[in-house]
Amino acid sequence: MSENIMRIIDLRGKNLSRAELLAAMPRAAMGTSEATDLVRPILNDVKERGAASLRDFEEKFDHVRPEHLRVPEEEIEAALTTLDPEVRAAIEESVRRARAVAASQVPKDFHTDLAPGARVAERWIPIQRVGLYVPGGKAVYPSSVIMNAVPAQAAGVESLAIATPPARDNDKGLPNKTILATCAILGVKEVYAVGGAQAIAMFAYGAKGSEPQDGDVLCDPVDKITGPGNIFVATAKSLVSAFVGIDAVAGPTEIGIIADKDANPSFLAADLIGQAEHDELAGSVLFTDSPELADKVQENLNYRVPRTEHAERVHTSLSGTQSAIVLTDGLDQSIDAANAYAAEHLEIQTKDADEVVKRIKNAGAIFRGPYSPVPLGDYMSGSNHVLPTGGTARFAAGLGVHTFMKPVEVIEYDEEGLKALAARINAFAVSEDLPAHGECVLSRFVKDPYDKATLREQEKEAGLR
């Protein structure tokens, strides 16, 4: 009999505190200090030398020295003409569905009238310029182009730039053609053949040109950077986040599944393998109160893992400390454990899935039922696949239209509205030892707010009391 791939975390019979439950959840070990030491000099060099630095780092890390760091528009359009028609149809359908959902996400302006002449309104303003990072590495991610660009466009962002590494098989240093074709479908014309931490530096600081084709300015700085990436990209985003917005510092991808005895073990094993395929550090966690189901899932894994193309990567991921089958006393404990884990992707494969969904407090996205697997969300459900990882779904949300907009309050009080509050504002300000705040308001209604001896009489005379 084959040795089981996934370890077991047995919570049965344990009454864990919240802290103990959080600590019991499997997590990937992330070594960020070494990455910080490597990334900081890259950021500083790009900030200082611009395009010259970008070419040096592309040659060092991606083994090609791009002639055009900014991809010529004709290359973007040419990529679309050579795209496989079936792939193009799939991408266009994904875009259509993503745009439909994004259009519904656009928040509405509103106002609240508090009293005569007293109104507070709220406007939603698009971020002006955004840099979207699309990773390379172990796979090609045109889906990430869609997930970042579509909500930004729906939000009304007026300036979008995409950075993605040069393709390994392109001697001209251009990005993958499917990624470029996706940019063409979306109408994104500003694309850079730049990857890794150096791309984040380019977005954060901008980059001056170093060769004639660059122009004086290769890339203007952005106001916010979004998109997933490896540990070096995540570290770079963290380091620049003090002065440029970021969506999140993403860790390895993960799936959690809540399943009961009636769930299909074949589906569960396939879903765990599908997530493990991403990366050796990807987390795959099954929560179940059925030891029999757990055994059947292990059997399916033993059969399926050797037969999938990336078997070694999948086995490393599923057998790592970040993955586990969590045995519980019942559905209640499974839900509690899943809320503690706060999965990036959470599948619900139980008898009464709707009731379970209502009780989920922490998840990047919830996939309800056996026919809503995570890859549906990766590509074509209309939802966004850029989601919080590493337990941050306890307080963070996935990427969406709101990521690219800012709510700004507009305060609209007339003389009558302010007059009704003037004396109270002054009292409040004095209590905080900020008398000039009160004097600022009172100056609009009394002759001398600095004469404290007569101030009360002045307030009465002005009708403030």
Tab-separated table of C-alpha atoms in Angstrom:
chain	number	residue	atom	x	y	z
A	1	MET	CA	0.000	0.000	0.000
A	2	SER	CA	1.360	3.461	-0.940
A	3	GLU	CA	2.216	5.905	1.811
A	4	ASN	CA	-0.351	8.688	2.004
A	5	ILE	CA	0.730	11.999	0.484
A	6	MET	CA	-1.043	14.447	2.781
A	7	ARG	CA	-0.529	14.683	6.515
A	8	ILE	CA	-3.418	14.613	8.991
A	9	ILE	CA	-4.205	17.314	11.539
A	10	ASP	CA	-6.647	15.786	14.023
A	11	LEU	CA	-8.791	18.319	15.883
A	12	ARG	CA	-11.294	15.772	17.154
A	13	GLY	CA	-12.004	15.922	20.861
A	14	LYS	CA	-10.137	19.222	21.241
A	15	ASN	CA	-11.683	22.402	22.586
A	16	LEU	CA	-9.267	24.959	21.158
A	17	SER	CA	-9.144	28.662	21.938
A	18	ARG	CA	-9.169	31.057	19.007
A	19	ALA	CA	-5.405	31.534	19.277
A	20	GLU	CA	-4.824	27.765	19.386
A	21	LEU	CA	-7.067	27.193	16.386
A	22	LEU	CA	-5.243	29.858	14.373
A	23	ALA	CA	-1.901	28.326	15.319
A	24	ALA	CA	-3.063	24.827	14.309
A	25	MET	CA	-3.720	25.835	10.708
A	26	PRO	CA	-1.154	24.754	8.102
A	27	ARG	CA	0.850	27.589	6.578
A	28	ALA	CA	3.732	27.966	4.141
A	29	ALA	CA	6.997	29.102	5.720
A	30	MET	CA	7.985	32.399	4.109
A	31	GLY	CA	11.558	33.629	4.400
A	32	THR	CA	11.314	37.329	3.623
A	33	SER	CA	14.486	38.716	5.235
A	34	GLU	CA	16.761	37.239	2.569
A	35	ALA	CA	14.441	38.474	-0.173
A	36	THR	CA	14.499	41.970	1.324
A	37	ASP	CA	18.296	42.032	1.243
A	38	LEU	CA	18.223	41.043	-2.435
A	39	VAL	CA	15.372	43.311	-3.506
A	40	ARG	CA	16.341	46.606	-1.880
A	41	PRO	CA	19.460	47.144	-4.062
A	42	ILE	CA	17.357	46.422	-7.178
A	43	LEU	CA	14.842	49.093	-6.201
A	44	ASN	CA	17.586	51.631	-5.522
A	45	ASP	CA	19.392	50.907	-8.781
A	46	VAL	CA	16.265	51.249	-10.921
A	47	LYS	CA	15.386	54.479	-9.129
A	48	GLU	CA	18.844	55.855	-9.921
A	49	ARG	CA	19.546	54.545	-13.442
A	50	GLY	CA	16.105	53.906	-14.937
A	51	ALA	CA	15.982	52.005	-18.239
A	52	ALA	CA	19.698	51.150	-18.184
A	53	SER	CA	19.197	49.361	-14.881
A	54	LEU	CA	16.074	47.576	-16.155
A	55	ARG	CA	17.984	46.160	-19.134
A	56	ASP	CA	20.810	44.985	-16.884
A	57	PHE	CA	18.412	43.171	-14.543
A	58	GLU	CA	16.431	41.639	-17.412
A	59	GLU	CA	19.680	40.273	-18.830
A	60	LYS	CA	20.670	38.933	-15.405
A	61	PHE	CA	17.368	37.374	-14.364
A	62	ASP	CA	15.490	36.661	-17.613
A	63	HIS	CA	18.589	36.052	-19.761
A	64	VAL	CA	17.633	38.473	-22.497
A	65	ARG	CA	18.392	42.162	-23.054
A	66	PRO	CA	15.239	43.702	-24.536
A	67	GLU	CA	15.762	46.212	-27.292
A	68	HIS	CA	12.327	47.647	-26.564
A	69	LEU	CA	11.478	47.712	-22.860
A	70	ARG	CA	8.149	49.246	-23.821
A	71	VAL	CA	6.579	46.814	-26.251
A	72	PRO	CA	5.813	48.498	-29.603
A	73	GLU	CA	2.067	48.711	-30.247
A	74	GLU	CA	2.442	46.899	-33.558
A	75	GLU	CA	3.863	43.880	-31.701
A	76	ILE	CA	0.807	43.846	-29.409
A	77	GLU	CA	-1.555	43.896	-32.365
A	78	ALA	CA	0.509	41.326	-34.294
A	79	ALA	CA	0.232	38.896	-31.384
A	80	LEU	CA	-3.541	38.965	-31.708
A	81	THR	CA	-3.420	37.954	-35.370
A	82	THR	CA	-1.480	34.774	-34.558
A	83	LEU	CA	-3.571	33.750	-31.533
A	84	ASP	CA	-5.213	30.331	-31.752
A	85	PRO	CA	-8.923	30.958	-32.506
A	86	GLU	CA	-10.089	28.639	-29.717
A	87	VAL	CA	-7.867	30.388	-27.190
A	88	ARG	CA	-9.052	33.768	-28.454
A	89	ALA	CA	-12.682	32.721	-28.047
A	90	ALA	CA	-11.975	31.537	-24.486
A	91	ILE	CA	-10.219	34.796	-23.590
A	92	GLU	CA	-13.000	36.908	-25.080
A	93	GLU	CA	-15.631	34.962	-23.140
A	94	SER	CA	-13.631	35.398	-19.954
A	95	VAL	CA	-13.399	39.143	-20.613
A	96	ARG	CA	-17.135	39.369	-21.332
A	97	ARG	CA	-18.082	37.704	-18.071
A	98	ALA	CA	-15.525	39.654	-16.026
A	99	ARG	CA	-16.780	42.929	-17.487
A	100	ALA	CA	-20.389	42.054	-16.669
A	101	VAL	CA	-19.527	41.441	-13.011
A	102	ALA	CA	-17.236	44.469	-12.803
A	103	ALA	CA	-19.937	46.761	-14.179
A	104	SER	CA	-22.204	45.689	-11.304
A	105	GLN	CA	-19.443	46.399	-8.774
A	106	VAL	CA	-19.056	50.095	-9.580
A	107	PRO	CA	-20.091	51.916	-6.388
A	108	LYS	CA	-22.674	54.689	-6.509
A	109	ASP	CA	-22.178	58.216	-5.206
A	110	PHE	CA	-24.565	59.196	-2.398
A	111	HIS	CA	-25.385	62.013	-0.021
A	112	THR	CA	-26.917	62.299	3.452
A	113	ASP	CA	-28.889	65.357	4.582
A	114	LEU	CA	-28.406	65.731	8.343
A	115	ALA	CA	-30.310	69.013	8.886
A	116	PRO	CA	-31.287	72.082	6.863
A	117	GLY	CA	-28.154	73.265	5.077
A	118	ALA	CA	-26.132	70.272	6.312
A	119	ARG	CA	-25.135	67.622	3.776
A	120	VAL	CA	-22.320	65.081	3.551
A	121	ALA	CA	-21.845	63.481	0.152
A	122	GLU	CA	-19.497	60.763	-1.014
A	123	ARG	CA	-17.900	60.547	-4.440
A	124	TRP	CA	-16.034	57.546	-5.799
A	125	ILE	CA	-13.002	58.735	-7.759
A	126	PRO	CA	-10.892	56.449	-9.960
A	127	ILE	CA	-7.191	56.194	-9.232
A	128	GLN	CA	-5.436	58.151	-11.974
A	129	ARG	CA	-2.601	55.807	-13.004
A	130	VAL	CA	-2.174	52.130	-12.180
A	131	GLY	CA	0.605	49.614	-12.830
A	132	LEU	CA	-0.563	46.016	-13.326
A	133	TYR	CA	1.981	43.224	-12.824
A	134	VAL	CA	1.502	39.944	-14.684
A	135	PRO	CA	3.895	37.170	-13.573
A	136	GLY	CA	5.800	34.707	-15.723
A	137	GLY	CA	7.705	31.897	-14.044
A	138	LYS	CA	6.233	28.383	-14.039
A	139	ALA	CA	3.254	29.281	-16.240
A	140	VAL	CA	1.810	31.941	-18.532
A	141	TYR	CA	-0.989	34.051	-17.064
A	142	PRO	CA	-3.138	35.894	-19.608
A	143	SER	CA	-5.895	35.369	-17.043
A	144	SER	CA	-4.037	37.750	-14.708
A	145	VAL	CA	-4.144	40.418	-17.409
A	146	ILE	CA	-7.935	40.102	-17.466
A	147	MET	CA	-8.340	40.010	-13.682
A	148	ASN	CA	-6.314	43.207	-13.215
A	149	ALA	CA	-7.254	45.242	-16.267
A	150	VAL	CA	-11.018	44.655	-16.437
A	151	PRO	CA	-11.922	46.045	-12.985
A	152	ALA	CA	-9.487	48.928	-13.456
A	153	GLN	CA	-11.180	49.827	-16.734
A	154	ALA	CA	-14.628	49.500	-15.159
A	155	ALA	CA	-13.517	51.845	-12.384
A	156	GLY	CA	-12.542	54.465	-14.950
A	157	VAL	CA	-8.759	54.423	-14.443
A	158	GLU	CA	-7.459	56.671	-17.194
A	159	SER	CA	-3.872	55.370	-17.425
A	160	LEU	CA	-3.083	51.622	-17.309
A	161	ALA	CA	0.375	50.105	-17.691
A	162	ILE	CA	1.205	46.383	-17.667
A	163	ALA	CA	4.595	44.871	-16.873
A	164	THR	CA	5.365	41.217	-17.566
A	165	PRO	CA	8.659	39.343	-18.044
A	166	PRO	CA	10.087	38.635	-21.494
A	167	ALA	CA	9.192	35.182	-22.819
A	168	ARG	CA	11.948	32.617	-22.529
A	169	ASP	CA	11.538	31.600	-26.173
A	170	ASN	CA	11.595	35.138	-27.602
A	171	ASP	CA	15.049	36.294	-28.681
A	172	LYS	CA	13.764	39.858	-29.146
A	173	GLY	CA	12.945	40.113	-25.464
A	174	LEU	CA	9.190	40.434	-25.975
A	175	PRO	CA	6.612	39.036	-23.541
A	176	ASN	CA	4.569	35.922	-24.215
A	177	LYS	CA	2.371	36.368	-27.309
A	178	THR	CA	-0.814	35.184	-25.581
A	179	ILE	CA	-0.323	37.842	-22.913
A	180	LEU	CA	0.233	40.481	-25.594
A	181	ALA	CA	-2.837	39.288	-27.505
A	182	THR	CA	-4.910	39.567	-24.334
A	183	CYS	CA	-3.694	43.144	-23.922
A	184	ALA	CA	-4.824	43.818	-27.485
A	185	ILE	CA	-8.280	42.350	-26.801
A	186	LEU	CA	-8.582	44.589	-23.731
A	187	GLY	CA	-7.264	47.681	-25.498
A	188	VAL	CA	-4.220	48.058	-23.234
A	189	LYS	CA	-1.416	49.673	-25.233
A	190	GLU	CA	1.198	50.459	-22.587
A	191	VAL	CA	3.030	47.174	-21.969
A	192	TYR	CA	6.575	46.653	-20.672
A	193	ALA	CA	8.835	43.636	-21.100
A	194	VAL	CA	10.027	43.892	-17.509
A	195	GLY	CA	9.623	41.322	-14.741
A	196	GLY	CA	10.379	40.776	-11.095
A	197	ALA	CA	11.286	43.363	-8.478
A	198	GLN	CA	12.662	45.650	-11.182
A	199	ALA	CA	9.163	46.004	-12.675
A	200	ILE	CA	7.785	47.065	-9.297
A	201	ALA	CA	10.600	49.634	-8.999
A	202	MET	CA	9.802	50.976	-12.473
A	203	PHE	CA	6.152	51.442	-11.534
A	204	ALA	CA	6.935	52.990	-8.158
A	205	TYR	CA	9.648	55.445	-9.188
A	206	GLY	CA	9.169	55.754	-12.928
A	207	ALA	CA	12.158	55.220	-15.206
A	208	LYS	CA	14.121	57.579	-17.399
A	209	GLY	CA	15.133	56.374	-20.831
A	210	SER	CA	18.647	55.224	-21.660
A	211	GLU	CA	18.407	54.523	-25.395
A	212	PRO	CA	16.773	56.489	-28.232
A	213	GLN	CA	13.787	54.131	-28.521
A	214	ASP	CA	12.992	54.760	-24.826
A	215	GLY	CA	12.474	58.501	-25.139
A	216	ASP	CA	13.470	60.800	-22.296
A	217	VAL	CA	10.979	59.056	-20.000
A	218	LEU	CA	10.448	55.340	-20.460
A	219	CYS	CA	7.713	54.992	-17.829
A	220	ASP	CA	5.921	57.470	-15.596
A	221	PRO	CA	5.392	56.491	-11.938
A	222	VAL	CA	2.005	55.056	-11.001
A	223	ASP	CA	-0.309	55.705	-8.071
A	224	LYS	CA	-1.043	52.041	-7.315
A	225	ILE	CA	0.467	48.656	-8.171
A	226	THR	CA	-1.624	45.493	-8.369
A	227	GLY	CA	-1.097	41.900	-9.409
A	228	PRO	CA	0.429	38.706	-8.022
A	229	GLY	CA	4.040	37.567	-8.189
A	230	ASN	CA	6.763	35.563	-6.495
A	231	ILE	CA	8.473	36.320	-3.181
A	232	PHE	CA	10.698	38.958	-4.799
A	233	VAL	CA	7.763	40.771	-6.383
A	234	ALA	CA	5.815	40.593	-3.118
A	235	THR	CA	8.786	41.911	-1.150
A	236	ALA	CA	9.311	44.749	-3.623
A	237	LYS	CA	5.646	45.736	-3.336
A	238	SER	CA	5.951	45.746	0.438
A	239	LEU	CA	9.061	47.944	0.353
A	240	VAL	CA	7.518	50.593	-1.926
A	241	SER	CA	4.116	50.585	-0.206
A	242	ALA	CA	5.034	53.553	2.002
A	243	PHE	CA	4.580	55.937	-0.933
A	244	VAL	CA	2.687	54.057	-3.655
A	245	GLY	CA	-0.488	52.047	-3.219
A	246	ILE	CA	-0.488	48.266	-3.537
A	247	ASP	CA	-3.296	45.736	-3.562
A	248	ALA	CA	-1.639	43.243	-1.209
A	249	VAL	CA	1.581	41.418	-0.419
A	250	ALA	CA	0.563	38.054	-1.832
A	251	GLY	CA	1.935	34.763	-0.577
A	252	PRO	CA	1.634	31.307	-2.149
A	253	THR	CA	-1.784	30.361	-3.461
A	254	GLU	CA	-4.072	28.113	-1.420
A	255	ILE	CA	-7.331	26.192	-1.359
A	256	GLY	CA	-9.513	25.126	1.539
A	257	ILE	CA	-12.349	22.642	1.105
A	258	ILE	CA	-15.137	21.898	3.581
A	259	ALA	CA	-16.550	18.460	2.769
A	260	ASP	CA	-18.880	15.991	4.481
A	261	LYS	CA	-19.296	12.246	4.052
A	262	ASP	CA	-21.424	12.640	0.919
A	263	ALA	CA	-18.804	14.597	-1.033
A	264	ASN	CA	-17.185	13.004	-4.071
A	265	PRO	CA	-13.596	12.006	-3.123
A	266	SER	CA	-12.565	12.003	-6.772
A	267	PHE	CA	-13.634	15.654	-7.142
A	268	LEU	CA	-11.872	16.588	-3.907
A	269	ALA	CA	-8.588	14.961	-4.905
A	270	ALA	CA	-8.688	16.642	-8.324
A	271	ASP	CA	-9.318	20.024	-6.730
A	272	LEU	CA	-6.458	19.631	-4.237
A	273	ILE	CA	-4.110	18.604	-7.059
A	274	GLY	CA	-5.248	21.491	-9.227
A	275	GLN	CA	-4.224	24.042	-6.629
A	276	ALA	CA	-0.980	22.236	-5.787
A	277	GLU	CA	0.032	22.482	-9.451
A	278	HIS	CA	0.715	26.204	-9.056
A	279	ASP	CA	3.761	26.027	-6.838
A	280	GLU	CA	5.703	23.828	-4.427
A	281	LEU	CA	4.599	26.181	-1.634
A	282	ALA	CA	0.908	26.180	-2.621
A	283	GLY	CA	-1.388	25.147	0.227
A	284	SER	CA	-4.153	22.548	-0.112
A	285	VAL	CA	-6.323	21.891	2.961
A	286	LEU	CA	-9.353	19.631	3.343
A	287	PHE	CA	-11.661	20.043	6.352
A	288	THR	CA	-13.892	17.044	7.009
A	289	ASP	CA	-15.595	15.200	9.846
A	290	SER	CA	-15.479	11.936	7.887
A	291	PRO	CA	-12.364	9.764	8.354
A	292	GLU	CA	-13.750	7.461	5.665
A	293	LEU	CA	-13.879	10.330	3.171
A	294	ALA	CA	-10.346	11.351	4.159
A	295	ASP	CA	-9.093	7.827	3.429
A	296	LYS	CA	-10.804	7.790	0.031
A	297	VAL	CA	-9.271	11.168	-0.854
A	298	GLN	CA	-5.812	9.871	0.089
A	299	GLU	CA	-6.370	6.831	-2.130
A	300	ASN	CA	-7.390	9.066	-5.012
A	301	LEU	CA	-4.333	11.243	-4.506
A	302	ASN	CA	-2.021	8.218	-4.504
A	303	TYR	CA	-3.543	7.204	-7.837
A	304	ARG	CA	-3.840	10.613	-9.489
A	305	VAL	CA	-0.713	12.538	-8.466
A	306	PRO	CA	1.792	10.338	-10.367
A	307	ARG	CA	-0.368	10.655	-13.492
A	308	THR	CA	-0.567	14.465	-13.639
A	309	GLU	CA	1.998	16.326	-15.741
A	310	HIS	CA	3.591	18.297	-12.899
A	311	ALA	CA	3.602	15.333	-10.520
A	312	GLU	CA	6.792	16.257	-8.686
A	313	ARG	CA	5.650	19.818	-8.012
A	314	VAL	CA	2.208	18.618	-6.911
A	315	HIS	CA	3.635	15.964	-4.579
A	316	THR	CA	5.968	18.517	-2.966
A	317	SER	CA	3.069	20.885	-2.387
A	318	LEU	CA	0.619	18.329	-1.014
A	319	SER	CA	3.180	16.742	1.302
A	320	GLY	CA	4.454	20.091	2.627
A	321	THR	CA	3.674	21.642	5.986
A	322	GLN	CA	1.303	24.091	4.278
A	323	SER	CA	-1.077	21.290	3.247
A	324	ALA	CA	-3.143	18.866	5.334
A	325	ILE	CA	-6.368	16.965	5.825
A	326	VAL	CA	-7.966	18.417	8.961
A	327	LEU	CA	-10.226	15.953	10.794
A	328	THR	CA	-12.990	17.518	12.875
A	329	ASP	CA	-15.736	16.444	15.264
A	330	GLY	CA	-18.473	17.736	12.973
A	331	LEU	CA	-19.530	20.380	10.487
A	332	ASP	CA	-19.479	23.128	13.136
A	333	GLN	CA	-15.815	22.494	13.883
A	334	SER	CA	-15.025	22.236	10.163
A	335	ILE	CA	-16.544	25.690	9.647
A	336	ASP	CA	-14.670	27.123	12.642
A	337	ALA	CA	-11.394	25.702	11.354
A	338	ALA	CA	-12.045	27.006	7.837
A	339	ASN	CA	-12.765	30.468	9.227
A	340	ALA	CA	-9.478	30.323	11.120
A	341	TYR	CA	-7.624	29.220	7.999
A	342	ALA	CA	-9.251	32.021	5.937
A	343	ALA	CA	-8.499	30.401	2.599
A	344	GLU	CA	-7.798	32.336	-0.557
A	345	HIS	CA	-10.214	29.927	-2.287
A	346	LEU	CA	-12.793	28.054	-0.189
A	347	GLU	CA	-14.867	25.280	-1.720
A	348	ILE	CA	-18.042	24.089	-0.004
A	349	GLN	CA	-18.918	20.493	-0.866
A	350	THR	CA	-21.493	19.575	1.767
A	351	LYS	CA	-25.121	18.462	1.841
A	352	ASP	CA	-26.559	21.868	2.802
A	353	ALA	CA	-24.056	24.136	1.090
A	354	ASP	CA	-26.192	27.288	1.314
A	355	GLU	CA	-26.312	27.141	5.114
A	356	VAL	CA	-22.550	26.606	5.263
A	357	VAL	CA	-21.932	29.577	2.949
A	358	LYS	CA	-23.926	31.799	5.321
A	359	ARG	CA	-21.598	30.848	8.175
A	360	ILE	CA	-18.334	31.600	6.372
A	361	LYS	CA	-16.744	34.741	7.764
A	362	ASN	CA	-13.272	34.528	6.240
A	363	ALA	CA	-12.467	33.579	2.650
A	364	GLY	CA	-11.077	35.308	-0.413
A	365	ALA	CA	-13.780	33.722	-2.581
A	366	ILE	CA	-16.333	30.977	-1.894
A	367	PHE	CA	-17.018	28.233	-4.432
A	368	ARG	CA	-20.385	26.657	-3.643
A	369	GLY	CA	-21.116	23.084	-4.637
A	370	PRO	CA	-19.286	20.302	-6.482
A	371	TYR	CA	-19.615	21.999	-9.870
A	372	SER	CA	-17.977	25.281	-8.849
A	373	PRO	CA	-14.287	24.267	-8.717
A	374	VAL	CA	-11.571	26.863	-8.252
A	375	PRO	CA	-10.344	26.793	-11.892
A	376	LEU	CA	-13.770	28.106	-12.880
A	377	GLY	CA	-12.877	31.251	-10.930
A	378	ASP	CA	-9.350	31.268	-12.300
A	379	TYR	CA	-10.576	31.675	-15.844
A	380	MET	CA	-14.216	32.228	-16.630
A	381	SER	CA	-16.706	32.528	-13.768
A	382	GLY	CA	-16.749	36.329	-13.989
A	383	SER	CA	-15.279	36.614	-10.504
A	384	ASN	CA	-11.742	37.855	-9.818
A	385	HIS	CA	-8.917	35.447	-9.046
A	386	VAL	CA	-6.582	37.978	-7.385
A	387	LEU	CA	-7.441	37.138	-3.770
A	388	PRO	CA	-5.987	37.505	-0.251
A	389	THR	CA	-3.614	34.725	0.829
A	390	GLY	CA	-1.894	33.541	4.005
A	391	GLY	CA	-4.911	34.062	6.256
A	392	THR	CA	-5.274	37.739	5.307
A	393	ALA	CA	-8.837	37.037	4.152
A	394	ARG	CA	-9.689	37.590	7.830
A	395	PHE	CA	-9.410	41.324	7.098
A	396	ALA	CA	-8.743	41.791	3.364
A	397	ALA	CA	-10.809	41.415	0.202
A	398	GLY	CA	-10.053	40.227	-3.291
A	399	LEU	CA	-9.239	42.586	-6.126
A	400	GLY	CA	-12.213	44.303	-7.737
A	401	VAL	CA	-13.477	47.629	-9.018
A	402	HIS	CA	-13.208	49.047	-5.488
A	403	THR	CA	-9.434	48.390	-5.603
A	404	PHE	CA	-9.095	51.095	-8.244
A	405	MET	CA	-11.347	53.750	-6.709
A	406	LYS	CA	-11.202	56.080	-3.711
A	407	PRO	CA	-14.230	57.187	-1.721
A	408	VAL	CA	-13.946	60.927	-1.074
A	409	GLU	CA	-16.398	62.737	1.181
A	410	VAL	CA	-17.725	66.138	0.154
A	411	ILE	CA	-18.911	68.286	3.081
A	412	GLU	CA	-21.567	70.826	2.093
A	413	TYR	CA	-22.784	73.065	4.955
A	414	ASP	CA	-24.296	76.497	4.410
A	415	GLU	CA	-24.416	79.318	6.937
A	416	GLU	CA	-27.531	77.961	8.621
A	417	GLY	CA	-26.107	74.445	8.860
A	418	LEU	CA	-22.817	75.563	10.424
A	419	LYS	CA	-24.455	78.110	12.745
A	420	ALA	CA	-26.520	75.393	14.414
A	421	LEU	CA	-23.320	73.600	15.456
A	422	ALA	CA	-20.849	76.442	16.037
A	423	ALA	CA	-21.037	76.635	19.835
A	424	ARG	CA	-20.870	72.849	20.195
A	425	ILE	CA	-17.880	72.624	17.857
A	426	ASN	CA	-16.132	75.253	19.956
A	427	ALA	CA	-16.859	73.332	23.171
A	428	PHE	CA	-15.526	70.155	21.604
A	429	ALA	CA	-12.380	71.887	20.345
A	430	VAL	CA	-11.639	73.483	23.723
A	431	SER	CA	-12.013	70.085	25.411
A	432	GLU	CA	-9.247	68.786	23.144
A	433	ASP	CA	-7.056	71.840	23.853
A	434	LEU	CA	-7.370	72.986	20.261
A	435	PRO	CA	-9.050	76.368	20.807
A	436	ALA	CA	-8.056	77.714	17.371
A	437	HIS	CA	-10.302	75.060	15.846
A	438	GLY	CA	-13.271	76.561	17.667
A	439	GLU	CA	-12.166	80.108	16.892
A	440	CYS	CA	-12.051	79.172	13.200
A	441	VAL	CA	-15.756	78.325	13.277
A	442	LEU	CA	-16.829	81.127	15.610
A	443	SER	CA	-15.079	83.736	13.424
A	444	ARG	CA	-17.899	83.322	10.946
A	445	PHE	CA	-20.543	84.448	13.476
A	446	VAL	CA	-19.023	86.548	16.301
A	447	LYS	CA	-16.894	89.704	16.264
A	448	ASP	CA	-14.007	88.540	18.453
A	449	PRO	CA	-13.788	84.826	19.291
A	450	TYR	CA	-10.424	85.453	21.004
A	451	ASP	CA	-12.034	87.592	23.720
A	452	LYS	CA	-12.908	84.715	26.035
A	453	ALA	CA	-14.343	86.965	28.751
A	454	THR	CA	-17.215	88.074	26.520
A	455	LEU	CA	-17.400	85.018	24.283
A	456	ARG	CA	-20.527	83.530	25.825
A	457	GLU	CA	-22.371	86.832	25.446
A	458	GLN	CA	-21.137	87.122	21.855
A	459	GLU	CA	-22.443	83.629	21.122
A	460	LYS	CA	-25.862	84.511	22.560
A	461	GLU	CA	-25.961	87.761	20.612
A	462	ALA	CA	-25.131	85.871	17.400
A	463	GLY	CA	-27.867	83.338	18.096
A	464	LEU	CA	-25.461	80.467	18.650
A	465	ARG	CA	-27.002	79.570	22.025
